[in-house]
PDB file of N, CA, C and O in Angstrom:
ATOM      1  N   MET A   1       5.394  -8.406  13.597  1.00 51.00           N
ATOM      2  CA  MET A   1       5.423  -7.105  13.716  1.00 51.00           C
ATOM      3  C   MET A   1       6.269  -6.768  14.781  1.00 51.00           C
ATOM      4  O   MET A   1       5.912  -7.455  15.966  1.00 51.00           O
ATOM      5  N   LEU A   2       7.007  -6.122  14.635  1.00 64.00           N
ATOM      6  CA  LEU A   2       7.798  -5.549  16.004  1.00 64.00           C
ATOM      7  C   LEU A   2       7.282  -4.294  16.431  1.00 64.00           C
ATOM      8  O   LEU A   2       8.141  -3.024  16.465  1.00 64.00           O
ATOM      9  N   LEU A   3       5.910  -3.851  17.020  1.00 75.00           N
ATOM     10  CA  LEU A   3       5.442  -2.929  17.434  1.00 75.00           C
ATOM     11  C   LEU A   3       4.929  -3.304  18.636  1.00 75.00           C
ATOM     12  O   LEU A   3       4.378  -4.470  19.178  1.00 75.00           O
ATOM     13  N   ALA A   4       4.652  -2.381  19.712  1.00 83.00           N
ATOM     14  CA  ALA A   4       3.939  -2.618  20.752  1.00 83.00           C
ATOM     15  C   ALA A   4       2.372  -2.985  20.401  1.00 83.00           C
ATOM     16  O   ALA A   4       2.095  -2.660  19.541  1.00 83.00           O
ATOM     17  N   PRO A   5       1.651  -3.623  21.296  1.00 83.00           N
ATOM     18  CA  PRO A   5       0.535  -4.166  21.020  1.00 83.00           C
ATOM     19  C   PRO A   5      -0.442  -2.905  20.859  1.00 83.00           C
ATOM     20  O   PRO A   5      -1.527  -3.284  19.821  1.00 83.00           O
ATOM     21  N   GLU A   6      -0.749  -2.236  21.165  1.00 86.00           N
ATOM     22  CA  GLU A   6      -1.056  -0.959  20.909  1.00 86.00           C
ATOM     23  C   GLU A   6      -1.120  -0.273  19.286  1.00 86.00           C
ATOM     24  O   GLU A   6      -2.089  -0.022  18.881  1.00 86.00           O
ATOM     25  N   GLN A   7       0.039  -0.074  19.351  1.00 89.00           N
ATOM     26  CA  GLN A   7       0.584   0.417  17.826  1.00 89.00           C
ATOM     27  C   GLN A   7       0.018  -0.785  16.479  1.00 89.00           C
ATOM     28  O   GLN A   7      -0.180  -0.488  15.876  1.00 89.00           O
ATOM     29  N   SER A   8       0.253  -2.118  16.821  1.00 89.00           N
ATOM     30  CA  SER A   8      -0.211  -3.233  16.196  1.00 89.00           C
ATOM     31  C   SER A   8      -1.593  -3.155  15.854  1.00 89.00           C
ATOM     32  O   SER A   8      -2.025  -3.508  14.649  1.00 89.00           O
ATOM     33  N   PHE A   9      -2.341  -3.048  16.802  1.00 91.00           N
ATOM     34  CA  PHE A   9      -3.878  -2.945  16.372  1.00 91.00           C
ATOM     35  C   PHE A   9      -4.157  -1.807  15.803  1.00 91.00           C
ATOM     36  O   PHE A   9      -5.072  -2.038  14.676  1.00 91.00           O
ATOM     37  N   PHE A  10      -3.506  -0.663  15.699  1.00 93.00           N
ATOM     38  CA  PHE A  10      -3.836   0.558  14.914  1.00 93.00           C
ATOM     39  C   PHE A  10      -3.421   0.506  13.502  1.00 93.00           C
ATOM     40  O   PHE A  10      -3.973   0.731  12.523  1.00 93.00           O
ATOM     41  N   LEU A  11      -2.199  -0.269  13.476  1.00 93.00           N
ATOM     42  CA  LEU A  11      -1.535  -0.825  12.064  1.00 93.00           C
ATOM     43  C   LEU A  11      -2.466  -1.571  11.352  1.00 93.00           C
ATOM     44  O   LEU A  11      -2.915  -1.001  10.111  1.00 93.00           O
ATOM     45  N   ARG A  12      -2.755  -2.654  11.929  1.00 93.00           N
ATOM     46  CA  ARG A  12      -3.930  -3.462  11.305  1.00 93.00           C
ATOM     47  C   ARG A  12      -5.153  -2.804  10.827  1.00 93.00           C
ATOM     48  O   ARG A  12      -6.050  -2.838   9.797  1.00 93.00           O
ATOM     49  N   GLU A  13      -5.817  -1.941  11.891  1.00 95.00           N
ATOM     50  CA  GLU A  13      -6.989  -1.235  11.397  1.00 95.00           C
ATOM     51  C   GLU A  13      -6.667  -0.286  10.058  1.00 95.00           C
ATOM     52  O   GLU A  13      -7.705   0.101   9.562  1.00 95.00           O
ATOM     53  N   ASN A  14      -5.729   0.320  10.344  1.00 96.00           N
ATOM     54  CA  ASN A  14      -5.088   1.253   9.078  1.00 96.00           C
ATOM     55  C   ASN A  14      -5.182   0.549   7.774  1.00 96.00           C
ATOM     56  O   ASN A  14      -5.778   0.830   6.566  1.00 96.00           O
ATOM     57  N   LEU A  15      -4.524  -0.800   7.775  1.00 95.00           N
ATOM     58  CA  LEU A  15      -4.178  -1.548   6.854  1.00 95.00           C
ATOM     59  C   LEU A  15      -5.855  -1.996   6.405  1.00 95.00           C
ATOM     60  O   LEU A  15      -6.291  -1.702   5.114  1.00 95.00           O
ATOM     61  N   LYS A  16      -6.813  -2.320   7.435  1.00 96.00           N
ATOM     62  CA  LYS A  16      -8.074  -2.714   6.656  1.00 96.00           C
ATOM     63  C   LYS A  16      -8.564  -1.710   5.942  1.00 96.00           C
ATOM     64  O   LYS A  16      -9.763  -1.842   5.037  1.00 96.00           O
ATOM     65  N   LEU A  17      -8.418  -0.062   6.431  1.00 97.00           N
ATOM     66  CA  LEU A  17      -8.885   0.661   6.050  1.00 97.00           C
ATOM     67  C   LEU A  17      -8.614   1.239   4.635  1.00 97.00           C
ATOM     68  O   LEU A  17      -9.476   1.370   3.697  1.00 97.00           O
ATOM     69  N   ARG A  18      -7.455   0.742   4.517  1.00 96.00           N
ATOM     70  CA  ARG A  18      -6.586   1.050   3.257  1.00 96.00           C
ATOM     71  C   ARG A  18      -7.319   0.089   2.210  1.00 96.00           C
ATOM     72  O   ARG A  18      -8.024   0.446   1.275  1.00 96.00           O
ATOM     73  N   VAL A  19      -7.557  -0.971   2.580  1.00 96.00           N
ATOM     74  CA  VAL A  19      -8.508  -2.151   1.663  1.00 96.00           C
ATOM     75  C   VAL A  19      -9.914  -1.744   1.276  1.00 96.00           C
ATOM     76  O   VAL A  19      -9.959  -1.672   0.198  1.00 96.00           O
ATOM     77  N   LEU A  20     -10.572  -1.197   2.480  1.00 97.00           N
ATOM     78  CA  LEU A  20     -11.564  -0.711   2.013  1.00 97.00           C
ATOM     79  C   LEU A  20     -12.236   0.290   1.374  1.00 97.00           C
ATOM     80  O   LEU A  20     -12.797   0.495   0.615  1.00 97.00           O
ATOM     81  N   ASN A  21     -11.128   1.492   1.477  1.00 97.00           N
ATOM     82  CA  ASN A  21     -11.069   2.446   0.650  1.00 97.00           C
ATOM     83  C   ASN A  21     -10.848   1.980  -0.937  1.00 97.00           C
ATOM     84  O   ASN A  21     -11.389   2.730  -1.829  1.00 97.00           O
ATOM     85  N   ALA A  22      -9.696   0.825  -1.054  1.00 95.00           N
ATOM     86  CA  ALA A  22      -9.697   0.607  -2.094  1.00 95.00           C
ATOM     87  C   ALA A  22     -11.043  -0.253  -3.026  1.00 95.00           C
ATOM     88  O   ALA A  22     -11.519  -0.060  -4.161  1.00 95.00           O
ATOM     89  N   ARG A  23     -11.568  -0.585  -2.169  1.00 95.00           N
ATOM     90  CA  ARG A  23     -12.968  -1.479  -2.573  1.00 95.00           C
ATOM     91  C   ARG A  23     -13.884  -0.272  -3.041  1.00 95.00           C
ATOM     92  O   ARG A  23     -14.609  -0.677  -3.987  1.00 95.00           O
ATOM     93  N   LEU A  24     -13.978   0.441  -2.039  1.00 96.00           N
ATOM     94  CA  LEU A  24     -14.998   1.644  -2.392  1.00 96.00           C
ATOM     95  C   LEU A  24     -14.759   2.358  -3.609  1.00 96.00           C
ATOM     96  O   LEU A  24     -15.596   2.907  -4.549  1.00 96.00           O
ATOM     97  N   ALA A  25     -13.379   2.632  -3.777  1.00 94.00           N
ATOM     98  CA  ALA A  25     -13.032   3.228  -4.919  1.00 94.00           C
ATOM     99  C   ALA A  25     -13.324   2.511  -6.448  1.00 94.00           C
ATOM    100  O   ALA A  25     -13.606   3.108  -7.111  1.00 94.00           O
ATOM    101  N   LEU A  26     -13.084   1.152  -6.293  1.00 92.00           N
ATOM    102  CA  LEU A  26     -13.424   0.445  -7.551  1.00 92.00           C
ATOM    103  C   LEU A  26     -15.175   0.150  -7.608  1.00 92.00           C
ATOM    104  O   LEU A  26     -15.416   0.276  -8.952  1.00 92.00           O
ATOM    105  N   LEU A  27     -15.611   0.220  -6.544  1.00 92.00           N
ATOM    106  CA  LEU A  27     -17.444   0.283  -6.823  1.00 92.00           C
ATOM    107  C   LEU A  27     -17.665   1.641  -7.071  1.00 92.00           C
ATOM    108  O   LEU A  27     -18.593   1.596  -7.961  1.00 92.00           O
ATOM    109  N   SER A  28     -17.101   2.573  -7.026  1.00 93.00           N
ATOM    110  CA  SER A  28     -17.516   3.887  -7.761  1.00 93.00           C
ATOM    111  C   SER A  28     -16.284   4.079  -8.843  1.00 93.00           C
ATOM    112  O   SER A  28     -16.765   5.328  -9.354  1.00 93.00           O
ATOM    113  N   ARG A  29     -15.718   3.305  -9.393  1.00 90.00           N
ATOM    114  CA  ARG A  29     -15.084   3.047 -10.754  1.00 90.00           C
ATOM    115  C   ARG A  29     -13.914   4.215 -10.648  1.00 90.00           C
ATOM    116  O   ARG A  29     -13.574   5.124 -11.478  1.00 90.00           O
ATOM    117  N   GLN A  30     -13.179   4.504  -9.677  1.00 92.00           N
ATOM    118  CA  GLN A  30     -12.035   5.060  -9.425  1.00 92.00           C
ATOM    119  C   GLN A  30     -10.747   4.401  -9.178  1.00 92.00           C
ATOM    120  O   GLN A  30     -10.313   4.148  -8.242  1.00 92.00           O
ATOM    121  N   TYR A  31     -10.133   4.204 -10.694  1.00 92.00           N
ATOM    122  CA  TYR A  31      -9.472   2.900 -10.835  1.00 92.00           C
ATOM    123  C   TYR A  31      -8.212   3.520 -10.519  1.00 92.00           C
ATOM    124  O   TYR A  31      -7.468   2.780  -9.514  1.00 92.00           O
ATOM    125  N   ASP A  32      -7.722   4.464 -10.667  1.00 93.00           N
ATOM    126  CA  ASP A  32      -6.644   5.233 -10.157  1.00 93.00           C
ATOM    127  C   ASP A  32      -6.224   5.434  -8.338  1.00 93.00           C
ATOM    128  O   ASP A  32      -5.384   4.707  -8.114  1.00 93.00           O
ATOM    129  N   THR A  33      -7.387   5.585  -7.845  1.00 94.00           N
ATOM    130  CA  THR A  33      -7.885   5.772  -6.471  1.00 94.00           C
ATOM    131  C   THR A  33      -7.270   4.366  -5.599  1.00 94.00           C
ATOM    132  O   THR A  33      -6.618   4.194  -4.725  1.00 94.00           O
ATOM    133  N   ALA A  34      -8.220   3.371  -6.405  1.00 94.00           N
ATOM    134  CA  ALA A  34      -8.054   2.109  -5.916  1.00 94.00           C
ATOM    135  C   ALA A  34      -6.524   1.629  -5.776  1.00 94.00           C
ATOM    136  O   ALA A  34      -6.219   0.996  -4.991  1.00 94.00           O
ATOM    137  N   GLN A  35      -5.943   1.603  -7.069  1.00 95.00           N
ATOM    138  CA  GLN A  35      -4.740   1.136  -7.480  1.00 95.00           C
ATOM    139  C   GLN A  35      -3.604   1.637  -6.182  1.00 95.00           C
ATOM    140  O   GLN A  35      -2.964   1.436  -5.597  1.00 95.00           O
ATOM    141  N   ALA A  36      -3.624   3.080  -6.178  1.00 95.00           N
ATOM    142  CA  ALA A  36      -2.861   3.734  -5.399  1.00 95.00           C
ATOM    143  C   ALA A  36      -3.265   3.380  -3.827  1.00 95.00           C
ATOM    144  O   ALA A  36      -2.155   3.022  -3.031  1.00 95.00           O
ATOM    145  N   ASP A  37      -4.127   3.000  -3.465  1.00 96.00           N
ATOM    146  CA  ASP A  37      -4.583   2.571  -1.879  1.00 96.00           C
ATOM    147  C   ASP A  37      -3.858   1.149  -2.154  1.00 96.00           C
ATOM    148  O   ASP A  37      -3.502   0.639  -0.557  1.00 96.00           O
ATOM    149  N   LEU A  38      -4.101   0.342  -2.815  1.00 96.00           N
ATOM    150  CA  LEU A  38      -3.503  -0.845  -3.031  1.00 96.00           C
ATOM    151  C   LEU A  38      -2.066  -1.159  -2.772  1.00 96.00           C
ATOM    152  O   LEU A  38      -1.279  -2.094  -2.289  1.00 96.00           O
ATOM    153  N   GLN A  39      -1.661   0.168  -3.387  1.00 96.00           N
ATOM    154  CA  GLN A  39       0.103   0.202  -3.552  1.00 96.00           C
ATOM    155  C   GLN A  39       0.580   0.550  -1.956  1.00 96.00           C
ATOM    156  O   GLN A  39       1.269   0.027  -1.655  1.00 96.00           O
ATOM    157  N   LEU A  40      -0.489   1.505  -1.496  1.00 96.00           N
ATOM    158  CA  LEU A  40      -0.147   1.641  -0.007  1.00 96.00           C
ATOM    159  C   LEU A  40      -0.055   0.604   0.729  1.00 96.00           C
ATOM    160  O   LEU A  40       0.564   0.402   1.602  1.00 96.00           O
ATOM    161  N   ALA A  41      -1.148  -0.329   0.679  1.00 96.00           N
ATOM    162  CA  ALA A  41      -1.513  -1.378   1.687  1.00 96.00           C
ATOM    163  C   ALA A  41      -0.064  -2.139   1.525  1.00 96.00           C
ATOM    164  O   ALA A  41       0.311  -2.849   2.284  1.00 96.00           O
ATOM    165  N   GLN A  42       0.104  -2.683   0.279  1.00 96.00           N
ATOM    166  CA  GLN A  42       1.274  -3.721  -0.012  1.00 96.00           C
ATOM    167  C   GLN A  42       2.406  -2.712   0.482  1.00 96.00           C
ATOM    168  O   GLN A  42       3.189  -4.002   0.846  1.00 96.00           O
ATOM    169  N   ALA A  43       2.681  -1.809   0.413  1.00 95.00           N
ATOM    170  CA  ALA A  43       4.050  -0.871   1.188  1.00 95.00           C
ATOM    171  C   ALA A  43       3.929  -1.069   2.629  1.00 95.00           C
ATOM    172  O   ALA A  43       5.103  -1.868   3.323  1.00 95.00           O
ATOM    173  N   MET A  44       2.854  -1.053   3.331  1.00 94.00           N
ATOM    174  CA  MET A  44       2.803  -1.192   4.859  1.00 94.00           C
ATOM    175  C   MET A  44       2.546  -2.888   5.166  1.00 94.00           C
ATOM    176  O   MET A  44       3.229  -3.180   6.050  1.00 94.00           O
ATOM    177  N   MET A  45       2.538  -3.807   4.152  1.00 93.00           N
ATOM    178  CA  MET A  45       2.682  -5.135   4.406  1.00 93.00           C
ATOM    179  C   MET A  45       4.255  -5.293   4.279  1.00 93.00           C
ATOM    180  O   MET A  45       4.724  -6.252   5.407  1.00 93.00           O
ATOM    181  N   ASP A  46       4.857  -4.615   3.220  1.00 93.00           N
ATOM    182  CA  ASP A  46       6.378  -5.157   3.123  1.00 93.00           C
ATOM    183  C   ASP A  46       7.183  -4.358   4.630  1.00 93.00           C
ATOM    184  O   ASP A  46       8.002  -5.050   4.927  1.00 93.00           O
ATOM    185  N   ARG A  47       6.517  -3.108   4.762  1.00 92.00           N
ATOM    186  CA  ARG A  47       7.588  -2.671   5.845  1.00 92.00           C
ATOM    187  C   ARG A  47       7.294  -2.754   7.441  1.00 92.00           C
ATOM    188  O   ARG A  47       8.343  -2.806   7.952  1.00 92.00           O
ATOM    189  N   TYR A  48       6.090  -3.414   7.624  1.00 90.00           N
ATOM    190  CA  TYR A  48       5.607  -3.588   9.011  1.00 90.00           C
ATOM    191  C   TYR A  48       5.363  -4.865   9.357  1.00 90.00           C
ATOM    192  O   TYR A  48       5.444  -5.310  10.628  1.00 90.00           O
ATOM    193  N   PHE A  49       5.079  -6.079   8.279  1.00 90.00           N
ATOM    194  CA  PHE A  49       5.028  -7.275   8.485  1.00 90.00           C
ATOM    195  C   PHE A  49       5.895  -8.187   8.228  1.00 90.00           C
ATOM    196  O   PHE A  49       6.774  -7.992   7.559  1.00 90.00           O
ATOM    197  N   ASP A  50       6.085  -9.526   9.015  1.00 89.00           N
ATOM    198  CA  ASP A  50       6.979 -10.252   8.565  1.00 89.00           C
ATOM    199  C   ASP A  50       6.620 -10.941   7.588  1.00 89.00           C
ATOM    200  O   ASP A  50       5.892 -11.784   6.808  1.00 89.00           O
ATOM    201  N   ARG A  51       7.892 -10.872   6.460  1.00 89.00           N
ATOM    202  CA  ARG A  51       7.783 -11.075   4.919  1.00 89.00           C
ATOM    203  C   ARG A  51       7.623 -12.821   4.643  1.00 89.00           C
ATOM    204  O   ARG A  51       7.141 -13.301   4.122  1.00 89.00           O
ATOM    205  N   SER A  52       8.343 -13.525   5.906  1.00 91.00           N
ATOM    206  CA  SER A  52       8.020 -14.837   5.559  1.00 91.00           C
ATOM    207  C   SER A  52       6.989 -15.834   6.459  1.00 91.00           C
ATOM    208  O   SER A  52       7.350 -16.991   6.307  1.00 91.00           O
ATOM    209  N   ALA A  53       6.356 -15.070   7.203  1.00 92.00           N
ATOM    210  CA  ALA A  53       5.291 -15.652   7.839  1.00 92.00           C
ATOM    211  C   ALA A  53       4.171 -15.964   6.611  1.00 92.00           C
ATOM    212  O   ALA A  53       3.992 -15.395   5.797  1.00 92.00           O
ATOM    213  N   LYS A  54       3.657 -17.216   7.026  1.00 95.00           N
ATOM    214  CA  LYS A  54       2.538 -17.469   5.962  1.00 95.00           C
ATOM    215  C   LYS A  54       1.541 -16.788   6.011  1.00 95.00           C
ATOM    216  O   LYS A  54       1.159 -16.510   4.604  1.00 95.00           O
ATOM    217  N   ARG A  55       1.004 -16.193   7.118  1.00 93.00           N
ATOM    218  CA  ARG A  55      -0.440 -15.303   6.707  1.00 93.00           C
ATOM    219  C   ARG A  55       0.062 -13.841   5.907  1.00 93.00           C
ATOM    220  O   ARG A  55      -0.747 -13.387   5.241  1.00 93.00           O
ATOM    221  N   SER A  56       1.223 -13.557   6.390  1.00 93.00           N
ATOM    222  CA  SER A  56       1.392 -12.389   5.612  1.00 93.00           C
ATOM    223  C   SER A  56       1.715 -12.302   3.868  1.00 93.00           C
ATOM    224  O   SER A  56       1.284 -11.648   3.125  1.00 93.00           O
ATOM    225  N   VAL A  57       2.453 -13.640   3.644  1.00 94.00           N
ATOM    226  CA  VAL A  57       2.744 -13.860   2.347  1.00 94.00           C
ATOM    227  C   VAL A  57       1.235 -14.277   1.610  1.00 94.00           C
ATOM    228  O   VAL A  57       1.041 -13.421   0.264  1.00 94.00           O
ATOM    229  N   LEU A  58       0.201 -14.618   2.414  1.00 96.00           N
ATOM    230  CA  LEU A  58      -1.014 -15.134   1.692  1.00 96.00           C
ATOM    231  C   LEU A  58      -1.824 -13.652   1.455  1.00 96.00           C
ATOM    232  O   LEU A  58      -2.373 -13.825   0.191  1.00 96.00           O
ATOM    233  N   ALA A  59      -1.370 -12.826   2.321  1.00 94.00           N
ATOM    234  CA  ALA A  59      -1.995 -11.529   2.305  1.00 94.00           C
ATOM    235  C   ALA A  59      -1.739 -10.641   1.364  1.00 94.00           C
ATOM    236  O   ALA A  59      -2.351  -9.956   0.482  1.00 94.00           O
ATOM    237  N   LYS A  60      -0.190 -10.663   0.909  1.00 94.00           N
ATOM    238  CA  LYS A  60       0.672 -10.039   0.052  1.00 94.00           C
ATOM    239  C   LYS A  60       0.240 -10.359  -1.337  1.00 94.00           C
ATOM    240  O   LYS A  60      -0.301  -9.530  -2.206  1.00 94.00           O
ATOM    241  N   GLU A  61       0.185 -11.906  -1.536  1.00 95.00           N
ATOM    242  CA  GLU A  61      -0.465 -12.264  -2.576  1.00 95.00           C
ATOM    243  C   GLU A  61      -1.798 -11.955  -2.952  1.00 95.00           C
ATOM    244  O   GLU A  61      -2.228 -11.459  -4.340  1.00 95.00           O
ATOM    245  N   ALA A  62      -2.587 -11.833  -1.955  1.00 94.00           N
ATOM    246  CA  ALA A  62      -4.069 -11.477  -2.354  1.00 94.00           C
ATOM    247  C   ALA A  62      -3.915 -10.075  -2.859  1.00 94.00           C
ATOM    248  O   ALA A  62      -4.920  -9.504  -3.662  1.00 94.00           O
ATOM    249  N   LEU A  63      -3.276  -9.245  -2.104  1.00 94.00           N
ATOM    250  CA  LEU A  63      -3.302  -7.739  -2.243  1.00 94.00           C
ATOM    251  C   LEU A  63      -2.827  -7.761  -4.005  1.00 94.00           C
ATOM    252  O   LEU A  63      -3.230  -6.768  -4.639  1.00 94.00           O
ATOM    253  N   GLN A  64      -1.946  -8.364  -4.344  1.00 93.00           N
ATOM    254  CA  GLN A  64      -0.873  -8.273  -5.584  1.00 93.00           C
ATOM    255  C   GLN A  64      -2.261  -8.849  -6.844  1.00 93.00           C
ATOM    256  O   GLN A  64      -2.388  -8.334  -7.701  1.00 93.00           O
ATOM    257  N   SER A  65      -2.811  -9.781  -6.638  1.00 93.00           N
ATOM    258  CA  SER A  65      -4.006 -10.259  -7.220  1.00 93.00           C
ATOM    259  C   SER A  65      -4.951  -9.415  -7.421  1.00 93.00           C
ATOM    260  O   SER A  65      -5.450  -9.108  -8.836  1.00 93.00           O
ATOM    261  N   VAL A  66      -5.709  -8.659  -6.522  1.00 92.00           N
ATOM    262  CA  VAL A  66      -6.428  -7.732  -6.697  1.00 92.00           C
ATOM    263  C   VAL A  66      -5.991  -6.731  -7.461  1.00 92.00           C
ATOM    264  O   VAL A  66      -7.098  -5.891  -8.291  1.00 92.00           O
ATOM    265  N   ALA A  67      -4.618  -6.030  -7.202  1.00 91.00           N
ATOM    266  CA  ALA A  67      -4.342  -5.179  -7.995  1.00 91.00           C
ATOM    267  C   ALA A  67      -3.948  -5.465  -9.248  1.00 91.00           C
ATOM    268  O   ALA A  67      -4.336  -4.564 -10.097  1.00 91.00           O
ATOM    269  N   ALA A  68      -3.836  -6.549  -9.647  1.00 91.00           N
ATOM    270  CA  ALA A  68      -3.785  -7.336 -11.180  1.00 91.00           C
ATOM    271  C   ALA A  68      -5.180  -6.839 -11.608  1.00 91.00           C
ATOM    272  O   ALA A  68      -4.983  -6.693 -13.012  1.00 91.00           O
ATOM    273  N   GLN A  69      -6.358  -7.074 -10.984  1.00 89.00           N
ATOM    274  CA  GLN A  69      -7.197  -7.614 -11.657  1.00 89.00           C
ATOM    275  C   GLN A  69      -8.133  -5.929 -11.691  1.00 89.00           C
ATOM    276  O   GLN A  69      -8.906  -5.840 -12.621  1.00 89.00           O
ATOM    277  N   ALA A  70      -7.761  -5.185 -10.762  1.00 83.00           N
ATOM    278  CA  ALA A  70      -8.393  -3.774 -10.703  1.00 83.00           C
ATOM    279  C   ALA A  70      -7.867  -2.886 -11.567  1.00 83.00           C
ATOM    280  O   ALA A  70      -6.899  -2.093 -11.423  1.00 83.00           O
ATOM    281  N   ARG A  71      -8.606  -2.695 -12.861  1.00 79.00           N
ATOM    282  CA  ARG A  71      -8.195  -2.009 -13.660  1.00 79.00           C
ATOM    283  C   ARG A  71      -9.347  -1.758 -14.418  1.00 79.00           C
ATOM    284  O   ARG A  71     -10.371  -2.169 -14.630  1.00 79.00           O
ATOM    285  N   GLN A  72      -9.258  -0.453 -15.104  1.00 68.00           N
ATOM    286  CA  GLN A  72     -10.601  -0.124 -15.961  1.00 68.00           C
ATOM    287  C   GLN A  72     -10.657  -0.641 -17.279  1.00 68.00           C
ATOM    288  O   GLN A  72      -9.750  -0.880 -18.085  1.00 68.00           O
ATOM    289  N   VAL A  73     -11.952  -1.242 -17.679  1.00 63.00           N
ATOM    290  CA  VAL A  73     -11.874  -1.880 -18.878  1.00 63.00           C
ATOM    291  C   VAL A  73     -12.523  -0.766 -19.835  1.00 63.00           C
ATOM    292  O   VAL A  73     -13.806  -0.320 -19.107  1.00 63.00           O
ATOM    293  N   VAL A  74     -12.558  -0.804 -21.117  1.00 61.00           N
ATOM    294  CA  VAL A  74     -12.897   0.111 -21.946  1.00 61.00           C
ATOM    295  C   VAL A  74     -13.778  -0.544 -22.849  1.00 61.00           C
ATOM    296  O   VAL A  74     -13.068  -1.562 -23.632  1.00 61.00           O
ATOM    297  N   LEU A  75     -14.913  -0.428 -22.918  1.00 57.00           N
ATOM    298  CA  LEU A  75     -15.727  -1.534 -24.216  1.00 57.00           C
ATOM    299  C   LEU A  75     -15.895  -0.712 -25.666  1.00 57.00           C
ATOM    300  O   LEU A  75     -16.143   0.690 -25.562  1.00 57.00           O
ATOM    301  N   ASP A  76     -15.542  -1.223 -26.484  1.00 61.00           N
ATOM    302  CA  ASP A  76     -15.934  -0.853 -27.508  1.00 61.00           C
ATOM    303  C   ASP A  76     -17.323  -0.818 -27.740  1.00 61.00           C
ATOM    304  O   ASP A  76     -17.828  -1.772 -28.295  1.00 61.00           O
ATOM    305  N   THR A  77     -18.395   0.310 -28.001  1.00 63.00           N
ATOM    306  CA  THR A  77     -19.178   0.467 -28.410  1.00 63.00           C
ATOM    307  C   THR A  77     -19.996  -0.330 -29.717  1.00 63.00           C
ATOM    308  O   THR A  77     -20.810  -0.546 -29.715  1.00 63.00           O
ATOM    309  N   GLU A  78     -19.257   0.127 -30.522  1.00 63.00           N
ATOM    310  CA  GLU A  78     -19.368  -0.580 -31.732  1.00 63.00           C
ATOM    311  C   GLU A  78     -19.326  -2.168 -31.701  1.00 63.00           C
ATOM    312  O   GLU A  78     -20.481  -2.627 -32.412  1.00 63.00           O
ATOM    313  N   ALA A  79     -18.565  -2.647 -30.911  1.00 58.00           N
ATOM    314  CA  ALA A  79     -18.600  -4.187 -31.006  1.00 58.00           C
ATOM    315  C   ALA A  79     -19.817  -4.733 -30.171  1.00 58.00           C
ATOM    316  O   ALA A  79     -20.712  -5.530 -30.195  1.00 58.00           O
ATOM    317  N   VAL A  80     -19.905  -3.903 -29.142  1.00 56.00           N
ATOM    318  CA  VAL A  80     -21.419  -3.910 -28.242  1.00 56.00           C
ATOM    319  C   VAL A  80     -22.705  -3.936 -29.003  1.00 56.00           C
ATOM    320  O   VAL A  80     -23.509  -4.940 -28.639  1.00 56.00           O
ATOM    321  N   ARG A  81     -22.916  -2.891 -30.089  1.00 60.00           N
ATOM    322  CA  ARG A  81     -24.028  -3.017 -30.677  1.00 60.00           C
ATOM    323  C   ARG A  81     -24.025  -3.582 -31.886  1.00 60.00           C
ATOM    324  O   ARG A  81     -25.408  -4.659 -32.254  1.00 60.00           O
ATOM    325  N   GLY A  82     -23.057  -4.045 -32.239  1.00 56.00           N
ATOM    326  CA  GLY A  82     -22.963  -5.473 -33.265  1.00 56.00           C
ATOM    327  C   GLY A  82     -24.015  -5.860 -34.070  1.00 56.00           C
ATOM    328  O   GLY A  82     -24.570  -6.319 -34.734  1.00 56.00           O
TER     329      GLY A  82
END
């Protein structure tokens, strides 16, 4: 990050809050909100963090993995009753 130490602290905290908001949205089954928060977190990673740093790459991959798995699953009620 090319920011002042005070700014980098708040940037990391805002990123944490974005991920926590996505977690809460998933727990309350608000999948669109979760996807939006995860996309914003990915955008923050792209904009403010070093893309070649190993920790940044791992965090970005984790966000992409969660975003890919965080989607609404609709069950067929007829198949469940079966």
